[in-house]
XYZ file of C-alpha atoms in Angstrom:
558
model
C -32.821 -1.503 61.626
C -32.828 -0.920 65.389
C -34.308 1.842 67.541
C -32.168 4.080 69.313
C -31.360 3.565 72.900
C -33.231 6.767 74.002
C -36.378 5.046 72.611
C -35.794 1.565 73.984
C -34.959 2.967 77.365
C -37.821 5.617 77.297
C -34.981 7.959 78.401
C -37.263 10.931 78.774
C -38.944 9.384 81.774
C -36.270 11.063 83.988
C -37.519 14.499 82.893
C -41.220 14.028 82.879
C -43.376 16.440 84.749
C -45.014 15.154 88.034
C -48.016 13.102 87.450
C -47.040 11.925 83.946
C -45.592 8.365 83.292
C -44.314 6.532 80.220
C -46.450 3.603 80.780
C -50.301 3.550 81.526
C -52.651 0.546 81.577
C -55.658 1.027 79.180
C -58.582 -1.307 79.597
C -58.288 -3.134 76.202
C -62.112 -3.827 76.011
C -63.444 -0.475 76.947
C -65.595 1.543 74.479
C -66.835 5.106 74.076
C -70.177 3.714 75.534
C -68.141 2.746 78.804
C -66.701 6.335 78.849
C -70.154 7.782 78.702
C -71.493 5.281 81.409
C -68.581 6.448 83.470
C -69.871 9.810 83.793
C -73.560 8.811 84.494
C -72.462 6.184 87.122
C -69.978 8.520 88.888
C -71.360 12.003 88.395
C -75.197 11.634 87.981
C -76.446 14.853 89.498
C -73.519 17.036 88.450
C -74.216 19.996 86.048
C -72.216 18.867 82.869
C -73.403 21.611 80.311
C -74.386 25.046 80.686
C -75.714 26.559 77.262
C -76.660 30.298 77.471
C -77.690 29.795 80.983
C -79.770 26.610 80.738
C -78.082 23.778 82.792
C -78.099 20.038 82.028
C -77.049 17.554 84.428
C -75.367 14.396 83.663
C -78.546 12.549 84.360
C -80.770 14.761 82.249
C -78.366 14.400 79.286
C -78.253 10.638 79.740
C -82.104 10.365 79.650
C -82.333 12.483 76.503
C -79.372 10.521 74.879
C -81.032 7.144 75.263
C -84.434 8.377 74.192
C -82.632 9.599 71.011
C -80.916 6.400 70.581
C -84.230 4.678 70.749
C -85.361 6.855 67.934
C -82.377 6.241 65.743
C -82.741 2.468 66.314
C -86.293 2.509 65.129
C -85.007 4.760 62.152
C -82.739 1.725 61.249
C -79.452 3.094 62.256
C -77.212 -0.120 62.972
C -73.776 -0.853 64.312
C -70.997 0.078 61.890
C -73.282 2.457 59.853
C -72.013 6.015 59.508
C -73.833 8.877 60.946
C -72.776 12.471 60.202
C -73.181 15.457 62.530
C -73.277 18.927 61.046
C -73.728 21.112 64.238
C -72.228 23.702 66.208
C -71.300 23.053 69.781
C -74.649 22.600 71.720
C -76.345 20.194 74.099
C -77.821 18.324 71.081
C -74.329 17.700 69.592
C -73.718 15.822 72.849
C -77.029 14.021 72.739
C -76.892 12.856 69.222
C -73.102 11.959 69.395
C -73.619 9.638 72.286
C -76.887 8.261 71.060
C -75.036 7.018 67.849
C -72.254 5.651 70.233
C -74.778 3.638 72.090
C -75.772 2.019 69.003
C -72.374 1.230 67.729
C -72.499 3.593 64.764
C -69.514 5.366 63.549
C -69.503 9.175 63.563
C -68.241 11.816 61.353
C -68.497 15.272 62.344
C -68.664 18.047 59.599
C -67.428 21.546 60.114
C -70.312 24.199 60.566
C -68.368 26.482 58.434
C -68.534 24.062 55.251
C -70.381 24.907 52.057
C -72.752 22.528 50.466
C -69.972 21.293 48.129
C -67.689 20.330 51.042
C -70.651 18.788 52.905
C -71.255 16.625 49.850
C -67.605 15.696 49.664
C -67.429 14.250 53.308
C -70.732 12.458 53.087
C -69.852 10.775 49.879
C -66.222 9.851 51.036
C -67.277 8.540 54.351
C -70.320 6.688 53.184
C -72.605 8.380 55.495
C -76.420 7.525 55.250
C -77.667 9.551 58.069
C -77.305 13.192 58.626
C -78.133 15.370 61.822
C -77.882 19.278 61.092
C -79.361 22.535 62.345
C -82.117 24.276 60.345
C -79.942 27.121 59.318
C -78.000 24.863 57.115
C -80.735 23.513 55.130
C -80.193 26.071 52.332
C -76.601 24.930 51.779
C -77.588 21.278 51.951
C -80.284 21.830 49.264
C -77.540 23.088 46.896
C -76.135 19.385 46.799
C -79.097 17.405 47.684
C -79.089 15.477 44.458
C -75.377 14.609 44.845
C -75.627 12.769 48.048
C -77.455 9.581 48.971
C -78.895 9.632 52.503
C -81.447 7.474 54.138
C -82.627 10.093 56.898
C -81.941 13.654 57.592
C -82.687 14.912 61.054
C -83.044 18.723 61.529
C -82.902 20.610 64.748
C -82.745 24.182 66.233
C -80.137 24.640 68.916
C -82.421 27.069 70.821
C -85.307 24.603 70.500
C -87.264 27.149 68.503
C -89.779 26.231 65.807
C -88.332 24.687 62.758
C -89.934 25.963 59.516
C -88.519 23.247 57.108
C -91.332 20.909 56.522
C -91.103 17.239 57.217
C -90.983 14.677 54.501
C -90.380 10.832 54.282
C -86.557 11.737 54.461
C -86.578 14.943 56.682
C -87.407 14.679 60.150
C -87.706 17.176 63.020
C -85.469 16.486 66.036
C -87.902 17.817 68.633
C -90.975 15.803 67.212
C -88.857 12.721 67.016
C -87.672 12.904 70.650
C -91.413 13.630 71.675
C -92.404 10.342 70.133
C -89.713 8.505 72.268
C -90.320 9.040 75.826
C -88.771 5.862 77.209
C -84.830 5.814 77.398
C -83.220 2.924 75.399
C -81.866 -0.034 77.637
C -79.944 -1.396 74.835
C -76.048 -0.537 73.791
C -74.127 -2.329 71.168
C -71.449 -4.977 71.777
C -68.115 -3.248 70.572
C -64.708 -4.848 69.663
C -62.867 -1.947 70.858
C -59.620 -2.472 68.655
C -61.464 -3.431 65.636
C -64.754 -1.239 65.530
C -64.412 2.385 64.236
C -65.867 5.046 66.479
C -64.993 8.001 64.415
C -63.967 9.010 60.910
C -62.024 12.316 61.555
C -61.260 14.167 58.356
C -57.762 15.471 58.047
C -55.279 16.265 55.404
C -52.279 14.762 54.111
C -49.028 15.693 51.950
C -51.111 15.665 48.760
C -54.925 15.383 47.804
C -58.197 16.151 49.301
C -59.169 15.789 52.952
C -58.857 12.176 54.251
C -60.879 10.393 56.882
C -58.759 8.926 59.517
C -60.115 5.832 61.130
C -60.073 6.039 64.891
C -61.120 2.806 66.855
C -62.720 3.061 70.252
C -59.338 1.789 71.676
C -57.486 4.579 69.695
C -59.650 7.250 71.332
C -59.953 5.640 74.962
C -56.156 5.245 75.012
C -55.875 8.926 74.326
C -58.647 9.805 76.972
C -56.802 7.663 79.609
C -53.593 9.549 78.983
C -55.384 12.914 79.234
C -57.078 11.664 82.487
C -53.747 10.969 84.121
C -52.553 14.523 83.805
C -55.876 16.223 84.410
C -56.191 14.048 87.666
C -53.131 15.461 88.582
C -53.822 19.041 87.627
C -57.144 19.109 89.373
C -55.541 17.741 92.827
C -52.310 19.723 92.583
C -52.636 22.532 90.466
C -56.242 23.776 89.971
C -57.101 22.432 93.580
C -60.861 22.390 92.364
C -62.794 20.661 89.785
C -62.772 21.785 86.118
C -64.986 24.529 84.988
C -64.411 24.618 81.351
C -65.011 27.574 78.669
C -65.675 25.379 75.875
C -64.773 27.164 72.696
C -62.954 24.520 70.592
C -65.370 23.267 67.815
C -66.522 19.741 68.742
C -66.459 18.583 64.960
C -62.532 18.612 65.353
C -60.865 15.971 67.254
C -58.997 18.481 69.527
C -62.403 19.745 70.945
C -64.084 16.458 70.620
C -61.542 14.498 72.644
C -60.371 17.074 75.058
C -63.841 18.728 75.894
C -66.724 16.499 74.784
C -65.160 13.168 75.685
C -62.642 13.878 78.437
C -65.565 15.853 80.298
C -67.087 12.504 80.883
C -64.299 11.358 83.024
C -64.129 14.288 85.734
C -67.538 15.406 86.501
C -66.558 18.593 85.134
C -68.828 21.636 83.903
C -68.572 23.272 80.521
C -69.832 26.603 79.514
C -70.633 25.664 75.954
C -70.620 28.300 72.952
C -71.833 27.490 69.522
C -69.423 29.988 67.962
C -66.538 31.880 68.841
C -68.231 34.929 70.303
C -66.042 37.381 72.061
C -68.891 39.214 73.828
C -70.342 36.063 75.274
C -66.699 34.548 76.226
C -66.272 37.961 78.197
C -69.663 37.405 79.827
C -68.891 33.881 80.829
C -65.362 34.622 82.311
C -67.021 37.607 84.249
C -69.845 35.674 85.565
C -69.044 31.882 85.469
C -65.333 32.200 86.457
C -64.162 29.032 84.418
C -60.807 27.839 85.476
C -59.838 26.135 82.136
C -59.834 27.087 78.317
C -58.424 25.151 75.585
C -57.821 26.787 72.312
C -55.522 27.642 69.335
C -53.174 30.615 68.804
C -55.626 32.764 66.926
C -58.406 32.167 69.623
C -56.073 33.472 72.327
C -54.860 36.416 70.276
C -58.489 37.470 69.753
C -59.312 37.072 73.403
C -56.409 39.160 74.598
C -57.048 41.889 71.771
C -60.886 42.000 72.175
C -62.460 45.431 73.479
C -64.742 43.039 75.189
C -62.062 41.763 77.308
C -60.603 45.134 78.257
C -61.749 45.186 81.979
C -62.452 41.570 82.420
C -60.589 39.786 85.333
C -58.974 36.853 83.705
C -57.258 35.486 86.821
C -59.755 32.670 86.966
C -58.238 30.941 83.874
C -55.674 29.011 85.851
C -55.210 26.491 82.936
C -54.980 27.061 79.231
C -53.727 24.823 76.469
C -52.622 25.819 73.140
C -52.667 23.401 70.086
C -53.263 22.990 66.392
C -50.492 25.605 65.721
C -47.194 26.832 67.008
C -47.627 29.065 70.269
C -45.706 32.290 69.620
C -43.549 33.298 72.670
C -45.054 36.781 72.779
C -48.538 35.327 73.029
C -47.437 32.943 75.920
C -45.998 35.868 77.883
C -48.916 38.095 77.208
C -51.351 35.354 78.407
C -49.195 34.975 81.613
C -49.271 38.744 82.350
C -53.049 38.862 81.802
C -53.906 35.708 83.879
C -51.071 35.112 86.216
C -50.749 31.639 84.939
C -48.304 29.926 82.148
C -49.949 28.488 79.182
C -49.473 24.781 78.351
C -48.960 23.489 74.827
C -49.396 20.429 73.058
C -48.844 18.545 69.695
C -50.757 16.022 67.840
C -52.832 15.326 64.990
C -56.089 13.894 63.921
C -54.271 10.693 63.089
C -53.196 10.383 66.730
C -56.711 10.848 68.125
C -55.706 14.472 69.088
C -52.491 14.088 71.110
C -48.907 12.717 71.186
C -46.791 15.309 72.974
C -47.393 17.711 75.991
C -45.799 20.517 77.708
C -47.626 20.895 81.174
C -47.580 24.112 83.007
C -45.921 22.525 85.889
C -42.988 21.003 83.942
C -39.649 22.725 83.222
C -40.270 25.546 80.739
C -38.335 25.318 77.486
C -39.869 28.160 75.148
C -40.426 26.885 71.607
C -40.833 23.203 72.772
C -44.164 21.172 72.841
C -42.756 18.871 75.550
C -42.508 15.163 76.191
C -44.614 12.370 74.898
C -47.970 11.213 76.424
C -47.895 7.908 78.352
C -47.517 4.753 76.036
C -46.316 7.108 73.056
C -42.947 6.788 71.452
C -41.507 9.981 69.519
C -38.566 9.800 67.208
C -36.889 11.676 64.358
C -36.075 10.082 61.053
C -34.141 11.015 57.731
C -35.565 10.530 54.192
C -34.765 6.738 54.503
C -36.720 6.273 57.642
C -33.451 5.810 59.575
C -33.846 7.048 63.299
C -31.407 10.018 63.892
C -29.435 10.936 67.151
C -30.538 13.584 69.462
C -30.076 17.122 68.297
C -30.394 16.231 64.660
C -33.344 17.562 62.359
C -35.786 15.295 60.527
C -39.310 14.177 60.242
C -41.154 13.470 63.566
C -42.596 10.056 63.716
C -45.016 8.639 66.337
C -46.035 5.305 67.711
C -48.694 4.568 70.350
C -52.105 3.118 70.880
C -53.914 6.355 69.923
C -52.433 6.195 66.489
C -55.339 5.820 63.849
C -56.004 2.349 62.227
C -55.455 4.056 58.812
C -57.091 6.243 56.244
C -60.589 5.434 55.037
C -60.509 3.826 51.660
C -56.863 5.002 50.990
C -54.743 1.925 50.884
C -51.932 3.747 48.957
C -51.785 6.591 51.503
C -51.593 4.142 54.171
C -48.381 2.635 52.604
C -46.844 6.103 52.624
C -47.729 7.032 56.038
C -47.009 3.863 58.068
C -43.732 1.933 58.583
C -42.611 -0.710 61.052
C -39.310 -0.627 63.048
C -38.499 -2.340 66.406
C -41.641 -4.086 66.541
C -43.697 -0.841 66.504
C -45.886 0.686 63.915
C -44.733 4.359 63.180
C -46.676 7.105 61.792
C -44.795 9.656 59.660
C -46.209 13.095 60.643
C -44.987 15.171 57.842
C -43.543 17.702 60.343
C -39.952 18.637 60.831
C -38.400 18.730 64.260
C -35.398 17.669 66.606
C -35.144 16.369 70.122
C -32.953 18.025 72.572
C -30.541 16.453 75.123
C -33.489 16.220 77.550
C -35.881 14.657 75.088
C -37.887 17.832 74.448
C -39.540 17.952 71.019
C -38.948 21.174 69.139
C -41.036 21.715 65.783
C -39.103 23.493 63.165
C -41.408 23.408 60.188
C -43.905 21.476 58.192
C -42.939 19.199 55.517
C -46.525 19.143 54.334
C -48.016 21.899 52.267
C -50.833 22.175 54.820
C -51.877 25.690 55.661
C -52.666 26.684 59.115
C -55.161 29.537 59.118
C -56.536 30.614 62.538
C -55.907 26.987 63.616
C -57.768 25.392 60.900
C -56.057 23.037 58.472
C -56.351 24.155 54.978
C -55.360 22.113 52.063
C -53.808 23.907 48.907
C -54.959 21.363 46.462
C -58.496 21.639 47.323
C -58.598 25.255 46.778
C -56.604 24.717 43.447
C -59.125 22.275 42.157
C -61.971 24.754 42.698
C -59.977 27.590 41.060
C -59.480 25.595 37.996
C -63.147 25.489 37.550
C -63.038 29.093 36.991
C -63.220 29.698 33.231
C -60.755 32.564 33.319
C -57.867 30.497 35.160
C -55.234 28.684 33.281
C -52.661 27.811 35.994
C -52.835 28.205 39.723
C -50.938 27.545 42.836
C -51.957 28.230 46.631
C -49.624 28.621 49.472
C -49.602 29.908 53.093
C -47.957 33.135 53.790
C -46.719 34.372 57.232
C -49.301 36.389 59.180
C -48.837 37.408 62.902
C -52.485 37.410 63.673
C -53.713 34.237 61.668
C -50.640 32.074 61.667
C -50.675 31.965 58.035
C -52.774 33.740 55.370
C -53.819 31.998 52.189
C -52.452 33.364 48.827
C -53.214 32.325 45.238
C -50.999 32.868 42.341
C -52.836 32.748 39.061
C -51.994 32.647 35.481
C -54.950 33.820 33.497
C -56.113 32.772 30.080
C -55.073 35.113 27.426
C -58.735 36.173 26.537
C -59.379 36.886 30.337
C -56.530 39.285 30.808
C -57.786 42.618 31.821
C -61.407 41.510 32.115
C -61.153 39.367 35.432
C -60.000 41.032 38.729
C -58.342 39.563 41.698
C -61.546 40.337 43.704
C -63.467 38.242 41.084
C -61.344 35.241 42.134
C -61.775 35.876 45.756
C -65.470 36.236 45.481
C -65.659 33.001 43.383
C -63.753 31.004 45.932
C -65.695 32.591 48.773
C -68.843 31.506 47.467
C -67.932 27.743 47.107
C -65.395 27.359 50.176
C -65.809 27.527 53.885
C -64.828 31.009 55.372
C -61.351 29.751 56.498
C -60.499 28.255 53.260
C -60.928 30.909 50.545
C -57.612 32.911 49.534
C -57.559 36.374 51.068
C -54.744 37.318 48.549
C -54.540 36.844 44.956
C -51.686 37.820 42.634
C -51.851 37.439 38.804
C -48.271 36.149 37.560
C -47.042 35.359 34.094
C -45.390 32.128 35.259
C -45.022 29.577 38.052
C -41.709 28.014 39.194
C -41.743 24.344 38.235
C -39.579 21.304 38.502
C -37.989 19.498 35.468
C -41.057 17.287 35.214
C -43.433 20.292 35.274
C -44.600 20.130 38.874
C -45.226 23.440 40.367
C -43.020 24.282 43.212
C -45.033 25.698 46.003
C -41.908 25.853 48.274
C -40.265 28.310 45.975
C -43.363 30.543 46.050
C -43.278 30.424 49.842
C -39.629 31.214 49.986
C -40.062 34.243 47.857
C -42.872 35.420 49.649
C -41.176 35.072 53.055
C -38.260 37.150 51.718
C -40.557 39.709 50.446
C -42.499 40.283 53.689
C -39.272 40.088 55.893
C -38.025 43.021 53.804
C -41.102 44.955 54.703
């Protein structure tokens, strides 16, 4: 099978925004160590992070990072070993992250919203032997301490306050550890950029529990170089000043990690770092710091626009905003433009593509509903169920090829067979998303093929919730779906068949409370409906699709 001419000829090149090309030279031997050193060599005295008014220059962060790298080295962390970060956005996230990078370790970042149960799953699935977390999470960790096998645990307080958790042979205090290592490490690991894994980024698939996407140094550097091309153009021709970012995206997620933490090393930019999505603090930073850039997801922007804290705040400093991790509603885009005076950019990507694949820049031709054109070195096509490429205008599954596409899923050989295929000498990734390309090669996303639920920009996996619900003694059968919600993108609803002996004794709220206790705040069902039966296929498979269609019709009538 051959590729269509529009892919062979990169036909979208004639429609690309200024400053974006189809091809881009990426240094093949460059690693994240080099990305970090680029920052130190080019912007040593620049203020990189502002955390509640405390400023950190690049040089200060570099010294702290290499001191902590010396400590990790003496603790036994070696190249290729896996270190887990369970932290909110804070300077210590940057310090510990890049210290591990210096040693050639592989990182896996864990959501600060996770419960102990979810923490244990990611640690065990990734094979992490080292964990760095904040003191506030110790109680959750203790619930599953006997279910994980960790060599060392390092505990910190983001405000550098005293840690009350006692040290043991396994548990070490970050501040005391750093005090013992005053000399910055002058060593860095030798990295094979295309083979060595930098990050195991947990994501979801069409089935099953979250999976770890293996992202090599080359995957991520390729993505960063593409981001840099567009950002260099933006700084010179659009912002006409350097980037001052309001950093609200969580860094545990690849969107925030790549576009804020890592990309920030390439521009000498400044970031106001927030550990949580605090609307009062966001208003203060916009009012006093006058940032010119913010990256987020639809729900974040909706909440910023509707917050009483923002009522009298002049938002005209926010010249650049990018929306990702969920469809950008037209009304949200228009309201943002009314409040700031500037268009909102949109992008599309996955954890499996090191965050990005498609971009609709603010200086390109506006097509509402489109996520734009491919990044440099990236190919995008539409295929049918037989993986045959379709002509422009036809609807099918979106597939992506490029140097930023993951190596594969961690310890999931069968999943890798399903998600990858080769055509025309290229390795293609099946996204599970349904879309079409118009006659100017703009990509329009139509729907998700996956059952993935998008709640406030978070990816939520129905089966993970269902597996927990099946642990409840009153539940006989269940199905979880996403239902449309104008504020959240989708809300989470569970349909449940109770066991006969539990009917009339267990309430919907009992089920919600059970899930809430065992799942992160963005995962538990907000709605529960008891039903007598669930729609099923001929072989007995529960049909979530049928439930979604019924719910959509019911809500449309309202």
